[in-house]
Coordinates of C-alpha atoms in Angstrom, one line a residue:
M137 CA -9.9 -14.7 14.6
S138 CA -13.4 -14.5 12.8
P139 CA -15.3 -11.2 12.6
N140 CA -17.9 -12.7 14.5
L141 CA -15.7 -13.6 17.4
R142 CA -14.0 -10.3 17.3
G143 CA -17.2 -8.4 17.4
S144 CA -18.3 -10.7 20.5
L145 CA -15.3 -9.6 22.2
Y146 CA -15.7 -6.1 21.8
M147 CA -19.3 -6.4 22.8
A148 CA -18.3 -8.3 26.2
A149 CA -15.7 -5.5 26.8
A150 CA -18.2 -2.8 26.0
M151 CA -20.9 -4.2 28.6
A152 CA -18.0 -4.5 31.3
A153 CA -17.2 -0.9 30.7
F154 CA -20.6 0.2 30.9
S155 CA -21.4 -1.7 34.1
V156 CA -18.6 0.4 35.5
E157 CA -19.8 3.7 34.1
D158 CA -23.3 2.9 35.5
S159 CA -22.3 2.2 39.0
F160 CA -20.2 5.7 39.1
F161 CA -22.9 7.5 37.4
K162 CA -25.4 6.0 40.2
H163 CA -23.1 6.9 42.9
A164 CA -23.1 10.4 41.5
T165 CA -26.8 10.9 41.5
Q166 CA -27.1 10.3 45.2
S167 CA -25.5 13.7 45.7
I168 CA -26.5 15.8 42.7
P169 CA -29.4 16.2 40.6
T170 CA -29.5 13.5 37.6
S171 CA -29.7 16.0 35.0
Q172 CA -26.7 17.8 36.5
A173 CA -24.8 14.4 36.4
L174 CA -25.9 14.0 32.8
M175 CA -24.7 17.1 31.9
M176 CA -21.3 16.8 33.6
F177 CA -20.9 13.3 32.2
G178 CA -21.8 14.3 28.3
G179 CA -19.7 17.3 28.5
L180 CA -16.6 15.5 29.7
G181 CA -17.1 12.8 27.3
L182 CA -17.6 15.0 24.3
A183 CA -14.5 16.9 25.5
V184 CA -12.5 13.6 25.3
F185 CA -13.6 12.4 22.1
A186 CA -13.6 15.8 20.4
L187 CA -9.6 15.7 21.6
L188 CA -9.2 12.3 20.1
S189 CA -10.7 13.6 16.7
R190 CA -8.3 16.3 16.7
R191 CA -5.3 13.9 17.1
R192 CA -6.4 12.1 14.1
S193 CA -6.5 15.6 12.3
E194 CA -10.1 15.1 11.5
P195 CA -13.2 17.3 12.3
V196 CA -15.0 16.8 15.2
W197 CA -18.5 16.8 13.3
H198 CA -18.6 14.5 10.4
P199 CA -19.9 16.3 7.3
Q200 CA -23.0 13.7 7.1
L201 CA -23.9 14.6 10.6
L202 CA -27.7 15.5 9.3
S203 CA -28.1 12.3 7.4
T204 CA -31.3 10.1 7.9
A205 CA -29.1 7.4 9.6
L206 CA -27.4 9.7 12.1
I207 CA -30.4 11.7 12.8
L208 CA -32.5 8.5 13.8
R209 CA -29.3 7.6 15.8
S210 CA -29.4 10.9 17.8
I211 CA -32.9 10.6 18.4
C212 CA -32.7 7.0 19.8
E213 CA -29.6 8.1 21.9
L214 CA -31.3 10.8 23.5
C215 CA -34.3 8.6 24.6
G216 CA -32.0 5.7 25.5
R217 CA -29.8 7.8 27.6
L218 CA -32.4 9.9 29.2
F219 CA -34.8 7.3 30.4
F220 CA -32.0 5.0 31.6
A221 CA -30.3 7.8 33.6
L222 CA -33.7 8.0 35.4
A223 CA -33.7 4.2 35.7
L224 CA -30.5 4.4 37.5
A225 CA -31.4 7.1 39.7
L226 CA -34.6 5.5 40.7
T227 CA -34.2 1.7 40.6
P228 CA -31.4 -0.6 41.8
L229 CA -28.4 -1.1 39.4
T230 CA -29.1 -4.7 39.0
S231 CA -33.0 -4.3 38.3
A232 CA -32.2 -1.5 35.4
S233 CA -29.5 -3.6 34.1
A234 CA -31.5 -6.6 33.9
I235 CA -34.4 -5.0 32.0
L236 CA -31.9 -3.6 29.3
Q237 CA -30.9 -7.0 28.5
A238 CA -34.2 -7.6 26.4
A239 CA -32.2 -5.1 23.8
P240 CA -30.9 -8.2 21.9
L241 CA -34.3 -9.3 20.7
V242 CA -35.2 -5.9 19.5
V243 CA -31.7 -5.4 17.8
V244 CA -31.9 -9.0 16.2
V245 CA -35.5 -8.4 15.0
G246 CA -34.3 -4.9 13.6
A247 CA -31.4 -6.8 11.8
V248 CA -33.8 -9.2 10.0
V249 CA -36.1 -6.3 9.3
F250 CA -34.1 -3.8 8.1
F251 CA -30.8 -5.2 6.9
G252 CA -31.9 -8.5 5.9
E253 CA -29.7 -10.7 7.8
R254 CA -30.5 -14.4 8.1
V255 CA -31.0 -15.9 11.7
G256 CA -31.1 -19.4 12.0
W257 CA -33.5 -21.2 14.6
R258 CA -30.4 -22.2 16.8
R259 CA -29.6 -18.6 17.2
W260 CA -33.0 -17.4 17.8
L261 CA -32.9 -20.3 20.5
A262 CA -29.8 -19.0 22.0
I263 CA -31.3 -15.6 22.2
A264 CA -34.5 -16.8 23.6
M265 CA -32.5 -18.8 26.1
G266 CA -30.9 -15.7 27.4
F267 CA -34.2 -13.6 27.7
A268 CA -35.3 -16.4 29.5
G269 CA -32.5 -15.8 32.2
V270 CA -33.5 -12.2 32.2
L271 CA -37.3 -13.2 33.1
L272 CA -35.9 -15.2 36.0
I273 CA -33.9 -12.3 37.3
I274 CA -36.6 -9.6 37.2
R275 CA -39.8 -11.9 37.5
P276 CA -42.1 -9.4 36.1
T277 CA -45.2 -10.2 38.1
P278 CA -48.0 -7.8 38.9
A279 CA -47.3 -8.1 42.8
L280 CA -43.6 -7.2 42.1
F281 CA -44.1 -4.5 39.4
D282 CA -42.3 -1.7 39.9
P283 CA -43.8 1.7 37.8
T284 CA -40.2 3.3 37.8
S285 CA -38.9 0.1 35.9
V286 CA -40.9 1.7 32.7
F287 CA -38.0 3.9 32.4
A288 CA -35.6 0.9 31.9
V289 CA -37.8 -0.6 29.2
L290 CA -37.9 2.7 27.2
A291 CA -34.4 3.0 27.6
T292 CA -34.1 -0.6 26.1
L293 CA -36.0 0.6 22.9
G294 CA -33.7 3.5 22.6
F295 CA -30.6 1.8 22.9
A296 CA -31.6 -1.0 20.4
G297 CA -32.5 1.9 18.0
R298 CA -29.1 3.3 18.6
D299 CA -27.3 0.3 17.8
L300 CA -29.0 -0.5 14.5
A301 CA -28.6 3.0 13.5
T302 CA -25.0 2.6 14.1
R303 CA -24.6 -0.1 11.8
A304 CA -26.2 2.1 8.9
S305 CA -24.2 5.2 10.0
P306 CA -21.4 6.3 7.1
A307 CA -18.6 4.0 6.9
T308 CA -16.3 7.2 6.7
M309 CA -17.5 8.1 10.0
S310 CA -14.9 7.4 12.7
T311 CA -15.4 6.1 16.4
E312 CA -14.2 9.2 17.6
Q313 CA -17.0 11.2 15.6
L314 CA -19.5 8.8 16.8
G315 CA -18.5 9.3 19.9
S316 CA -18.7 12.9 20.1
L317 CA -22.1 13.0 18.8
G318 CA -23.3 10.4 21.4
F319 CA -21.9 12.4 24.3
A320 CA -23.2 15.6 22.8
I321 CA -26.9 14.1 22.7
L322 CA -26.2 13.0 26.2
T323 CA -25.4 16.3 27.3
L324 CA -28.9 17.5 25.5
A325 CA -30.6 14.9 27.4
G326 CA -29.4 16.4 30.7
V327 CA -30.6 19.9 29.6
I328 CA -33.9 18.5 28.6
L329 CA -34.3 16.6 31.9
S330 CA -33.6 19.7 34.0
L331 CA -36.1 21.7 32.0
V332 CA -39.0 19.0 32.5
M333 CA -38.1 18.2 36.2
G334 CA -37.1 21.7 37.2
E335 CA -33.8 20.6 38.9
Q336 CA -31.5 23.3 39.9
P337 CA -27.6 22.5 39.9
V338 CA -25.7 22.4 43.2
M339 CA -21.9 22.5 43.9
P340 CA -20.9 18.9 43.5
P341 CA -18.6 17.4 46.3
L342 CA -15.2 16.3 45.3
P343 CA -16.2 12.6 45.5
T344 CA -18.9 13.0 43.2
V345 CA -16.7 14.9 40.7
A346 CA -14.3 11.9 41.0
A347 CA -17.2 9.4 40.3
I348 CA -18.3 11.5 37.1
M349 CA -14.8 11.7 35.8
A350 CA -14.2 7.7 36.3
A351 CA -17.8 7.1 34.7
T352 CA -16.7 9.3 32.0
T353 CA -13.5 7.3 31.3
A354 CA -15.4 4.1 31.5
G355 CA -17.9 5.5 29.3
V356 CA -15.6 6.5 26.5
L357 CA -13.9 3.1 26.6
A358 CA -17.5 1.6 26.5
Y359 CA -18.8 3.6 23.7
S360 CA -15.7 2.7 21.5
A361 CA -16.0 -0.9 21.9
L362 CA -19.5 -0.9 21.5
T363 CA -19.4 1.0 18.2
K364 CA -16.5 -1.4 16.9
A365 CA -18.7 -4.4 17.9
M366 CA -21.7 -3.2 16.0
R367 CA -19.6 -2.8 13.0
T368 CA -17.7 -6.0 13.1
G369 CA -19.6 -9.3 12.2
D370 CA -23.2 -10.1 12.1
I371 CA -25.4 -8.0 14.3
S372 CA -27.4 -11.3 15.4
A373 CA -24.1 -12.9 16.4
V374 CA -22.5 -10.0 18.4
T375 CA -25.7 -8.5 19.8
P376 CA -26.4 -11.4 22.2
F377 CA -23.4 -10.9 24.0
R378 CA -25.1 -7.8 25.6
Y379 CA -26.5 -10.2 28.1
T380 CA -23.0 -10.3 29.7
R381 CA -23.7 -6.9 31.0
Q382 CA -26.2 -8.4 33.7
L383 CA -23.2 -10.5 35.1
F384 CA -20.9 -7.4 35.6
A385 CA -24.0 -5.4 37.0
L386 CA -24.5 -8.0 39.6
I387 CA -20.9 -8.2 40.8
L388 CA -20.6 -4.3 41.0
G389 CA -24.2 -3.8 42.4
F390 CA -23.0 -6.4 45.4
A391 CA -19.6 -4.6 45.8
I392 CA -20.8 -1.2 45.9
F393 CA -24.4 -0.9 46.7
G394 CA -24.8 -4.2 48.6
E395 CA -27.4 -5.6 46.3
W396 CA -27.0 -9.3 46.8
P397 CA -28.8 -11.7 44.3
D398 CA -31.2 -14.6 45.5
L399 CA -31.3 -18.2 44.2
L400 CA -33.4 -17.3 41.1
T401 CA -31.3 -14.6 40.2
W402 CA -28.3 -16.8 40.0
V403 CA -30.2 -19.3 38.4
G404 CA -30.9 -16.5 35.7
I405 CA -27.3 -15.4 35.4
G406 CA -26.0 -18.9 34.7
V407 CA -28.6 -19.3 32.1
I408 CA -27.7 -15.9 30.3
I409 CA -23.9 -17.2 30.3
L410 CA -25.0 -20.4 28.8
S411 CA -26.8 -18.6 26.1
G412 CA -23.8 -16.5 25.2
V413 CA -21.7 -19.8 25.0
Y414 CA -24.1 -21.5 22.8
T415 CA -25.0 -18.5 20.7
A416 CA -21.1 -18.5 19.2
R417 CA -21.7 -22.3 18.5
A418 CA -25.1 -21.7 17.2
G419 CA -23.6 -19.0 14.7
R420 CA -21.5 -21.4 13.2
Q421 CA -23.8 -24.1 13.0
D422 CA -26.5 -22.0 11.1
R423 CA -24.0 -21.1 8.3

């Protein structure tokens, strides 16, 4: 199996797990403040990754924790997590996930600018096809524009920066150490949101606790797969498989929240899937 194919499979698995995480997190925010959900989610995820690091007999915090790449990664992670949590709480799951699909374009441009990757016209075309599918889904016309969708746009920029910084992170830093850092930042995002919004914690009902625990399990799996994806193969070949997140989000959005897509949305899904298949073929032809 080539590195690009292996990285693409990791990315698709990560997107499936992230969609499950998003669904449970959105469910939790219907009964507790978003900031509290973030702190609970982040704290549990940090505990899981810290335990995994201890099992590997490695320190939870990597010695290069304050390197430039990791500081930039933490800042981008903070912005992405904070704004996407708000997007999930305030907008439909399918809409928030659709806007997030613009991230591959940002990441690929960053790979060209910062890492000097060569991207052929076929791969650019495949990425553009996927983005066109996203536009069919969100239809960003003035009449349909929702101001809260800006949170998802800001989250997209944050997550794209995080993925690029993950590529630049020290090779000696394990997936578990990156996970501990990421969930610690997520907890910090919850604290900041609580202070800014003036939200007070409440006693969560048992179903909400169960939802947070399920979101944490999915989040740990997603984070691990995403880290491996960004460290395997070419960024420009692996990143377009982020588009699969929209398919998973639409399925879960319907199953859990009753968000049934219309015809144009289904057309957009088809375009996104075709772009992913074409990307795999275009990657070989560009070489």
